PDB file of C-alpha atoms and ligand atoms in Angstrom:
ATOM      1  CA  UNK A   1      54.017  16.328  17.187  1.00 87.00           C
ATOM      2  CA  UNK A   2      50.987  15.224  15.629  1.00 92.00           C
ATOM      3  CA  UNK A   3      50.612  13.071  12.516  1.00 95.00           C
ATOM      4  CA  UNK A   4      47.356  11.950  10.370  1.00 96.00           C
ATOM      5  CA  UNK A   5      47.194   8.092   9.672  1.00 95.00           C
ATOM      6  CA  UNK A   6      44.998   8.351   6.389  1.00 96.00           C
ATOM      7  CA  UNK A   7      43.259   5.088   5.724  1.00 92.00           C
ATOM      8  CA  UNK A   8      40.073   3.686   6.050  1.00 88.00           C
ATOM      9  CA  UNK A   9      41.284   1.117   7.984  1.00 85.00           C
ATOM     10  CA  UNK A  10      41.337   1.885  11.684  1.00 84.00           C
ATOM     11  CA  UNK A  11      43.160  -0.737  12.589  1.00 80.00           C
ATOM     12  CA  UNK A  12      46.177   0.640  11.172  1.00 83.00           C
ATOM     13  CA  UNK A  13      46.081   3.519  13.519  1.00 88.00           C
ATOM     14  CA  UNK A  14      46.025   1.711  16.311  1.00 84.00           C
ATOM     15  CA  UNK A  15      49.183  -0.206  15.026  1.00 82.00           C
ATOM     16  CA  UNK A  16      50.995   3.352  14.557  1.00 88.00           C
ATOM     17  CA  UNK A  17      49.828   4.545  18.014  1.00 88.00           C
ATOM     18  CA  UNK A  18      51.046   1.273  19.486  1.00 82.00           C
ATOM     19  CA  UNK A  19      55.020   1.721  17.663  1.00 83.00           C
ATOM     20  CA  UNK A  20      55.199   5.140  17.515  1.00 87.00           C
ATOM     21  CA  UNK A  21      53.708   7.089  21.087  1.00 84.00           C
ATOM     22  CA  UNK A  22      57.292   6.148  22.483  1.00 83.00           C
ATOM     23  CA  UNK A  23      58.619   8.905  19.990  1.00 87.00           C
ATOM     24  CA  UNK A  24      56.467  10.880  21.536  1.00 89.00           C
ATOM     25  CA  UNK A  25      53.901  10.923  18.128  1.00 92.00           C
ATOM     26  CA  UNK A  26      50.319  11.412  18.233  1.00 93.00           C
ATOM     27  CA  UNK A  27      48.461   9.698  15.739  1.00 93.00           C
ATOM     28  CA  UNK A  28      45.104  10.784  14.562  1.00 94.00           C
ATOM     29  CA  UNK A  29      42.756   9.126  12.192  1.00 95.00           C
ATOM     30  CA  UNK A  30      41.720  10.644   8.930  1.00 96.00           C
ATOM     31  CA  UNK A  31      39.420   9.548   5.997  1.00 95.00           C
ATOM     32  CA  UNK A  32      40.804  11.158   3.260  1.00 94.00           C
ATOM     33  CA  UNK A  33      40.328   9.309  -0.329  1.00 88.00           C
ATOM     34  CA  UNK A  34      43.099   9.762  -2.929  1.00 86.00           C
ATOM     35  CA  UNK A  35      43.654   7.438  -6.052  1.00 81.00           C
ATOM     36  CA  UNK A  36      45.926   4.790  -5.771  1.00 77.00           C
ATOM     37  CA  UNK A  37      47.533   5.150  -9.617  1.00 80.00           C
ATOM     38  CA  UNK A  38      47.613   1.844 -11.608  1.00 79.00           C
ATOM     39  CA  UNK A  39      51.216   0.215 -11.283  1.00 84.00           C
ATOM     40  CA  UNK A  40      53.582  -2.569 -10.250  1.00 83.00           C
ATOM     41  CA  UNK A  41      55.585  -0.671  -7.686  1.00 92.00           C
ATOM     42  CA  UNK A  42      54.105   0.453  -4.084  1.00 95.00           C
ATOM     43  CA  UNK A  43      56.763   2.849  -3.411  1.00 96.00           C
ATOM     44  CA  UNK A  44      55.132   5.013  -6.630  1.00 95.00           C
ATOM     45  CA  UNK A  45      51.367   4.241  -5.606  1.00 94.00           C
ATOM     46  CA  UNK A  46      52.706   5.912  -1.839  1.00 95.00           C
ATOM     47  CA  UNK A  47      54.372   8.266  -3.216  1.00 96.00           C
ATOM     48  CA  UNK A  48      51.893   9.667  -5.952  1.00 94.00           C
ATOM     49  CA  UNK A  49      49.234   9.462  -2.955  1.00 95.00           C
ATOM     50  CA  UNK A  50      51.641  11.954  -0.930  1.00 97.00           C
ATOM     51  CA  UNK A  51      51.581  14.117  -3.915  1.00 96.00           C
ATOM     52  CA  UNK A  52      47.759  14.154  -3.827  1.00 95.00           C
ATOM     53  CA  UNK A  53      47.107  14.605  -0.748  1.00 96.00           C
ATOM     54  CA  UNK A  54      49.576  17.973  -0.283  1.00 97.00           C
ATOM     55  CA  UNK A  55      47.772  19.338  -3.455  1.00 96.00           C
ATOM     56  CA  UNK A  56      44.525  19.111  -1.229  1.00 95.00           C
ATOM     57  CA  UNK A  57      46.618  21.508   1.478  1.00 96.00           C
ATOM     58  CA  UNK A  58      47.203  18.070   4.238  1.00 97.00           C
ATOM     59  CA  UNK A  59      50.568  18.145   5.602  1.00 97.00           C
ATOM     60  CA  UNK A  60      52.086  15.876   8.644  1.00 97.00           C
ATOM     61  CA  UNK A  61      50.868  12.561   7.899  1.00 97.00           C
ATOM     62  CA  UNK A  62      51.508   9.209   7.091  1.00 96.00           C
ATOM     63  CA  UNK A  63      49.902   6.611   4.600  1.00 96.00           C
ATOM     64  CA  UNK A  64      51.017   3.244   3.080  1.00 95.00           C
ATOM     65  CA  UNK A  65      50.136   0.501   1.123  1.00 94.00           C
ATOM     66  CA  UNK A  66      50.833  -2.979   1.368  1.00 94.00           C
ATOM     67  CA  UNK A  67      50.654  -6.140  -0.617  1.00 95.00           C
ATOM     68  CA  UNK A  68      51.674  -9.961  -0.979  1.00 98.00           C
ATOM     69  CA  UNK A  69      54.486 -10.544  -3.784  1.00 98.00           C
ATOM     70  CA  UNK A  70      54.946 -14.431  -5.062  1.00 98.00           C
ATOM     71  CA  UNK A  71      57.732 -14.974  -6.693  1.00 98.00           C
ATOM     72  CA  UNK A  72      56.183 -17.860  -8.960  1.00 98.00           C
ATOM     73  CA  UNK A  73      53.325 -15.595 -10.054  1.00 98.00           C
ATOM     74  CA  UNK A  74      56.023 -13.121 -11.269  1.00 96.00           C
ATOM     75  CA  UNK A  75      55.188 -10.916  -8.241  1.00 96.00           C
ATOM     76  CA  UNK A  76      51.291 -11.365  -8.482  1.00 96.00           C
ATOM     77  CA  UNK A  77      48.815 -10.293  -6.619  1.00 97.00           C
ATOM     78  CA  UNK A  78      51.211  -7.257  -5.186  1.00 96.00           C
ATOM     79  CA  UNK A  79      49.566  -4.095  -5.642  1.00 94.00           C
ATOM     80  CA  UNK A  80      46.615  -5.861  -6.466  1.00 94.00           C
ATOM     81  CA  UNK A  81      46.373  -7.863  -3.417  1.00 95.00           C
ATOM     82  CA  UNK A  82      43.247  -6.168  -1.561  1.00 92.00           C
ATOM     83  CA  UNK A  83      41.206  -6.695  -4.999  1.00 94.00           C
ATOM     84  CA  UNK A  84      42.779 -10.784  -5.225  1.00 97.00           C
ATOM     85  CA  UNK A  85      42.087 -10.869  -1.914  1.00 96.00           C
ATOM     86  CA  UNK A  86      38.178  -9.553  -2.225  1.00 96.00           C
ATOM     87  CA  UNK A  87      37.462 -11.608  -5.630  1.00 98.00           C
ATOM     88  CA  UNK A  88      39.642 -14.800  -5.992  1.00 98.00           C
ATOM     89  CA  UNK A  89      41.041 -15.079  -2.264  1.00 98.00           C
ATOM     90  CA  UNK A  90      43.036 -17.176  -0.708  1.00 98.00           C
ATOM     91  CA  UNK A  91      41.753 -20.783  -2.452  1.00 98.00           C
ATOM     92  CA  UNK A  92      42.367 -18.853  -5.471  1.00 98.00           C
ATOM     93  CA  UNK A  93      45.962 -18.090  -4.720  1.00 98.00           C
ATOM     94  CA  UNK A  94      46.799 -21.758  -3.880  1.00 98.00           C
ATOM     95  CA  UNK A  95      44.999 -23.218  -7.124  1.00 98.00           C
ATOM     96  CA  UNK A  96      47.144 -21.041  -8.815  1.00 98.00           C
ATOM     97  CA  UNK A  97      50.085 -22.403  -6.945  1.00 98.00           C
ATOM     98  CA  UNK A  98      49.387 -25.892  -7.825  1.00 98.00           C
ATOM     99  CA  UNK A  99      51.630 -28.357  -8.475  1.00 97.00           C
ATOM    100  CA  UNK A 100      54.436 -25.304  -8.247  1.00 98.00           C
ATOM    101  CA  UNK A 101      57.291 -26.711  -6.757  1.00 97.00           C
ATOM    102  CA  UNK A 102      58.963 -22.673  -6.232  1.00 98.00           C
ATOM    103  CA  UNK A 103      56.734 -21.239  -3.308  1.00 98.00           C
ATOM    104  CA  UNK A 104      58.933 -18.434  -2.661  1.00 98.00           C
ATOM    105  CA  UNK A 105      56.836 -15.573  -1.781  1.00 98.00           C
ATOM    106  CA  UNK A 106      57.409 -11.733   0.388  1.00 98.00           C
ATOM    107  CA  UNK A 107      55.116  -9.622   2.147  1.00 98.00           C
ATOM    108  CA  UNK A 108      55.916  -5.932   1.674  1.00 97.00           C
ATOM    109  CA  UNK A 109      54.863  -2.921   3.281  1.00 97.00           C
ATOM    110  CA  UNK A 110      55.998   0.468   1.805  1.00 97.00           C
ATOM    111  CA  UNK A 111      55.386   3.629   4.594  1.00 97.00           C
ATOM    112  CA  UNK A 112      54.785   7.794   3.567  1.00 98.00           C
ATOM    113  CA  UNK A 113      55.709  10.207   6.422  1.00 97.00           C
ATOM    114  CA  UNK A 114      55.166  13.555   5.250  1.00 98.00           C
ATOM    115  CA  UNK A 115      56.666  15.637   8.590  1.00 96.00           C
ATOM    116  CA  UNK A 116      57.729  19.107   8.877  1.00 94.00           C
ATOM    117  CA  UNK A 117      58.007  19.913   5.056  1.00 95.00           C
ATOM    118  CA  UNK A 118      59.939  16.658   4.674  1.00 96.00           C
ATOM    119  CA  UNK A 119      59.103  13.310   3.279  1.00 97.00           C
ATOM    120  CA  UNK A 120      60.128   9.817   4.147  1.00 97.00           C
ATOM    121  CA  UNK A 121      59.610   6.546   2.411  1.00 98.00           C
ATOM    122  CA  UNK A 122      60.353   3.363   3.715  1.00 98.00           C
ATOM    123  CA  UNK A 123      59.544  -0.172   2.647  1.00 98.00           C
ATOM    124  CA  UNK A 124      59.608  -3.335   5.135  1.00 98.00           C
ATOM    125  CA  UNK A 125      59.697  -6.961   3.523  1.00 98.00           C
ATOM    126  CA  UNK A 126      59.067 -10.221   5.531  1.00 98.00           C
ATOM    127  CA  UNK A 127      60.201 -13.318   3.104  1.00 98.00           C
ATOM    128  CA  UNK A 128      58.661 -16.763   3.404  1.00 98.00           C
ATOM    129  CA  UNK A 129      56.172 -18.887   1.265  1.00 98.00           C
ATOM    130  CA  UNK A 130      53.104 -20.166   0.201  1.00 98.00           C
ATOM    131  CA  UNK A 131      51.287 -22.834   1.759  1.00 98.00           C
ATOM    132  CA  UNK A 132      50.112 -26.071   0.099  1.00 98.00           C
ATOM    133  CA  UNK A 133      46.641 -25.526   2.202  1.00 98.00           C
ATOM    134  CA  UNK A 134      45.179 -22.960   4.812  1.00 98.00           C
ATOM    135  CA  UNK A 135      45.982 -22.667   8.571  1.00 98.00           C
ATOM    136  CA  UNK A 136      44.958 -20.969  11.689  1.00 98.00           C
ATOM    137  CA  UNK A 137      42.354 -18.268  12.648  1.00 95.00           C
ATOM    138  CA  UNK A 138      44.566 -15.008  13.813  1.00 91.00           C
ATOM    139  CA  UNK A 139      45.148 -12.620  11.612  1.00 87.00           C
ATOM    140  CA  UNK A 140      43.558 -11.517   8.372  1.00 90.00           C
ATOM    141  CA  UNK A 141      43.770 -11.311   4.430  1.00 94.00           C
ATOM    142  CA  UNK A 142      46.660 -13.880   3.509  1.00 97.00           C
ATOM    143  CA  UNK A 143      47.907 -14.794   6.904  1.00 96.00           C
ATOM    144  CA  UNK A 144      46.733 -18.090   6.520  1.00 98.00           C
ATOM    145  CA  UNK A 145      48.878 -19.250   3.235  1.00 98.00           C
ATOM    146  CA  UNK A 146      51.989 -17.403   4.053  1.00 98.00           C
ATOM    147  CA  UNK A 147      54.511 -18.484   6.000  1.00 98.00           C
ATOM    148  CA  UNK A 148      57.443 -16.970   7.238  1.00 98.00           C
ATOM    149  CA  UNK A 149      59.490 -19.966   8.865  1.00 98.00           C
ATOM    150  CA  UNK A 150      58.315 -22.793   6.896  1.00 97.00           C
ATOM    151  CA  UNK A 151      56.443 -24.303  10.073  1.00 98.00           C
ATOM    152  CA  UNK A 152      53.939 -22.107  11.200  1.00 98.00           C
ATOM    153  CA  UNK A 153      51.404 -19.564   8.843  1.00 98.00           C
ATOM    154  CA  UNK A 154      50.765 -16.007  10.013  1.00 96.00           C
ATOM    155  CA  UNK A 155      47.324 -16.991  11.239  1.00 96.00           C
ATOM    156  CA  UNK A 156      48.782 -18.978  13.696  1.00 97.00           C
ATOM    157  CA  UNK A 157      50.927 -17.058  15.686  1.00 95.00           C
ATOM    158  CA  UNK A 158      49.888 -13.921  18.133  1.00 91.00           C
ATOM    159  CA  UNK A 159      49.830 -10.476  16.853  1.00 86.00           C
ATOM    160  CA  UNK A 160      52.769  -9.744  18.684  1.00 86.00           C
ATOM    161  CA  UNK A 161      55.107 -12.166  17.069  1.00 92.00           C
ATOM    162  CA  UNK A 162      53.567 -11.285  14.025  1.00 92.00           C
ATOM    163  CA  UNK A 163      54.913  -7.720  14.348  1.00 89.00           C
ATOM    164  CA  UNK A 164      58.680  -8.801  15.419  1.00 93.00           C
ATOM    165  CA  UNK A 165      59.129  -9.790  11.650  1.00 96.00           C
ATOM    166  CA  UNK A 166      56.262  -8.957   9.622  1.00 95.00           C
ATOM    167  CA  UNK A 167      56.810  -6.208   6.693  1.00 96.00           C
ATOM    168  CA  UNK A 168      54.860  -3.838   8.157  1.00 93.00           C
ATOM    169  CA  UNK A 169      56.629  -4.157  12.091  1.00 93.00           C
ATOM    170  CA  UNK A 170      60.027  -3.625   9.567  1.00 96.00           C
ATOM    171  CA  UNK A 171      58.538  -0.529   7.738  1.00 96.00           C
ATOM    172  CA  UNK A 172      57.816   1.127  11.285  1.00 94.00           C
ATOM    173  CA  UNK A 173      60.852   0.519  12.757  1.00 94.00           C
ATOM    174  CA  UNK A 174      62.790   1.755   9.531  1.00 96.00           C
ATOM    175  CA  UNK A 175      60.323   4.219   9.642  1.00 96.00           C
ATOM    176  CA  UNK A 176      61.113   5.012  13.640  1.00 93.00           C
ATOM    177  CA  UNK A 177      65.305   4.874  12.359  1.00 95.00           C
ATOM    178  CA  UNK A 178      64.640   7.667   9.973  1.00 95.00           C
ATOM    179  CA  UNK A 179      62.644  10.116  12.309  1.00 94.00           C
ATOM    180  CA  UNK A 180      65.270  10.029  14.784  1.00 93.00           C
ATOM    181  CA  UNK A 181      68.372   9.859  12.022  1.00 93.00           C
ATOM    182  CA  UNK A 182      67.073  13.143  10.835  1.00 90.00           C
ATOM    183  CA  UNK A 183      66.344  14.595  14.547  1.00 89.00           C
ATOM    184  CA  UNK A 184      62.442  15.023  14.036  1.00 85.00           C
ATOM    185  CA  UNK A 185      61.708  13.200  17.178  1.00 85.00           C
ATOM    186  CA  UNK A 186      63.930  12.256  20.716  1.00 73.00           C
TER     187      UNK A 186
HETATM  188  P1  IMP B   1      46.519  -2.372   2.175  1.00 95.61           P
HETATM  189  O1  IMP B   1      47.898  -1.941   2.510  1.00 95.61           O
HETATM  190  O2  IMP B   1      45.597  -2.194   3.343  1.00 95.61           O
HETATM  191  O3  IMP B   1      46.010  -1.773   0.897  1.00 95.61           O
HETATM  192  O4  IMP B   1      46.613  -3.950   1.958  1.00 95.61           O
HETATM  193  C1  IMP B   1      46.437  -4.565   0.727  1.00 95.61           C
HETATM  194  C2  IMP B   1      46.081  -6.018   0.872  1.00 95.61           C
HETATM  195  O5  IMP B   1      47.286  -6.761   1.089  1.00 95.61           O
HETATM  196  C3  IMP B   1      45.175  -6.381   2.028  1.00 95.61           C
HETATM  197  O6  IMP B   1      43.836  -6.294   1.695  1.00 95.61           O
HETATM  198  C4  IMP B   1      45.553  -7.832   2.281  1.00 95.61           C
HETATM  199  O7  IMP B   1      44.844  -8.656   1.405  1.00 95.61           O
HETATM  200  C5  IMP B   1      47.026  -7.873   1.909  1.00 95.61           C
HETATM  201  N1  IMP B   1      47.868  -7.743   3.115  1.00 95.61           N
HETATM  202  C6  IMP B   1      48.623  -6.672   3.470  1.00 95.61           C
HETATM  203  N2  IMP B   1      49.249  -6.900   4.630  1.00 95.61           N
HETATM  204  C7  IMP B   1      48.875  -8.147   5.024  1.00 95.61           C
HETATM  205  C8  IMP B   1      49.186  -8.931   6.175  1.00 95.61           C
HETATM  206  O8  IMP B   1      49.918  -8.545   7.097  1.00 95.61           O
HETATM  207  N3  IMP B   1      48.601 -10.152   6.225  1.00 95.61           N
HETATM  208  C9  IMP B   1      47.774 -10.624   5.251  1.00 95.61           C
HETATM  209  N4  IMP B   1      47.442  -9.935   4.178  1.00 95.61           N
HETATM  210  C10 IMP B   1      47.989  -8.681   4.068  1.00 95.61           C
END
């Protein structure tokens, strides 16, 4: 079977192609705007971008939307995090964390499969925390203030220990549980 990745971002389908060609998926990229609706919760921005994109008559694909939570900022920039990222970026997300002593923070990364009539929607969430400064060079967005074990940010481990426990390698392999759970792919 063949599924759309719609983003503008081709990296992201060659992270699909990568996880999900062993389920015998093809992924093919498609630019396809939609309007990401103004709220707190990913699951309805995915899900209200589904809805969109069947009204314009595209079925068997997948989007998703991703986004950095801190606990301490009362789950700021989440939703928001590609326009924190773009204006105040990372510096600005550790002077706001200054002199915080609760750095508690998640990464979460909520997937839409629309797939033979049917829709699934997962969400993956790494936990870890903020930074007191920026590290490493791998990576992008805010790899370099998060960190998942306390030692080491996301910017400086490889990609492919990234994707053992980052929210998005959890949202494809929940993502991977489903499609099999319900018998859409071997
Ligand atoms: P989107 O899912 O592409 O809309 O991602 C929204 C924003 O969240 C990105 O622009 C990044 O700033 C941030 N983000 C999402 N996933 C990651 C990640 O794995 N590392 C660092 N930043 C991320």
């Amino acid at each position: 079977m063949k599924l759309k990745v719609i983003t503008s971002n081709p990296g992201k389908v060659a992270e699909y192609r990568r996880s999900l060609s062993d389920l015998g998926l093809e992924m093919e990229h498609l630019r396809l705007p939609y309007d990401e609706v103004q709220t707190s919760d990913l699951e309805e921005v995915v899900n209200k971008g589904m809805d969109e994109i069947i009204a314009k008559g595209v079925r068997d694909f997948i989007v998703d939307d991703s986004g950095l939570f801190v606990d301490a900022l009362k789950g700021f920039p989440g939703v928001w995090s590609a326009y924190a990222q773009k204006t105040i970026g990372n510096g600005g997300i550790l002077k706001l964390m200054e002199g915080v002593e609760d750095r508690g923070a998640e990464f979460r990364c909520c997937i839409g499969c629309d797939i033979d009539g049917r829709r699934i929607v997962v969400t993956g969430v790494c936990r870890g925390s903020i930074t007191l400064s920026e590290a490493g060079s791998e990576g992008f967005g805010f790899d370099p203030i998060f960190t998942h074990d306390g030692r080491r940010t996301f910017a400086e481990i490889p990609i492919e220990e990234k994707n053992d426990v980052s929210h998005r390698g959890n949202a494809v392999r929940l993502l991977a549980e489903q499609l099999k759970k319900m018998g859409l792919v071997g």
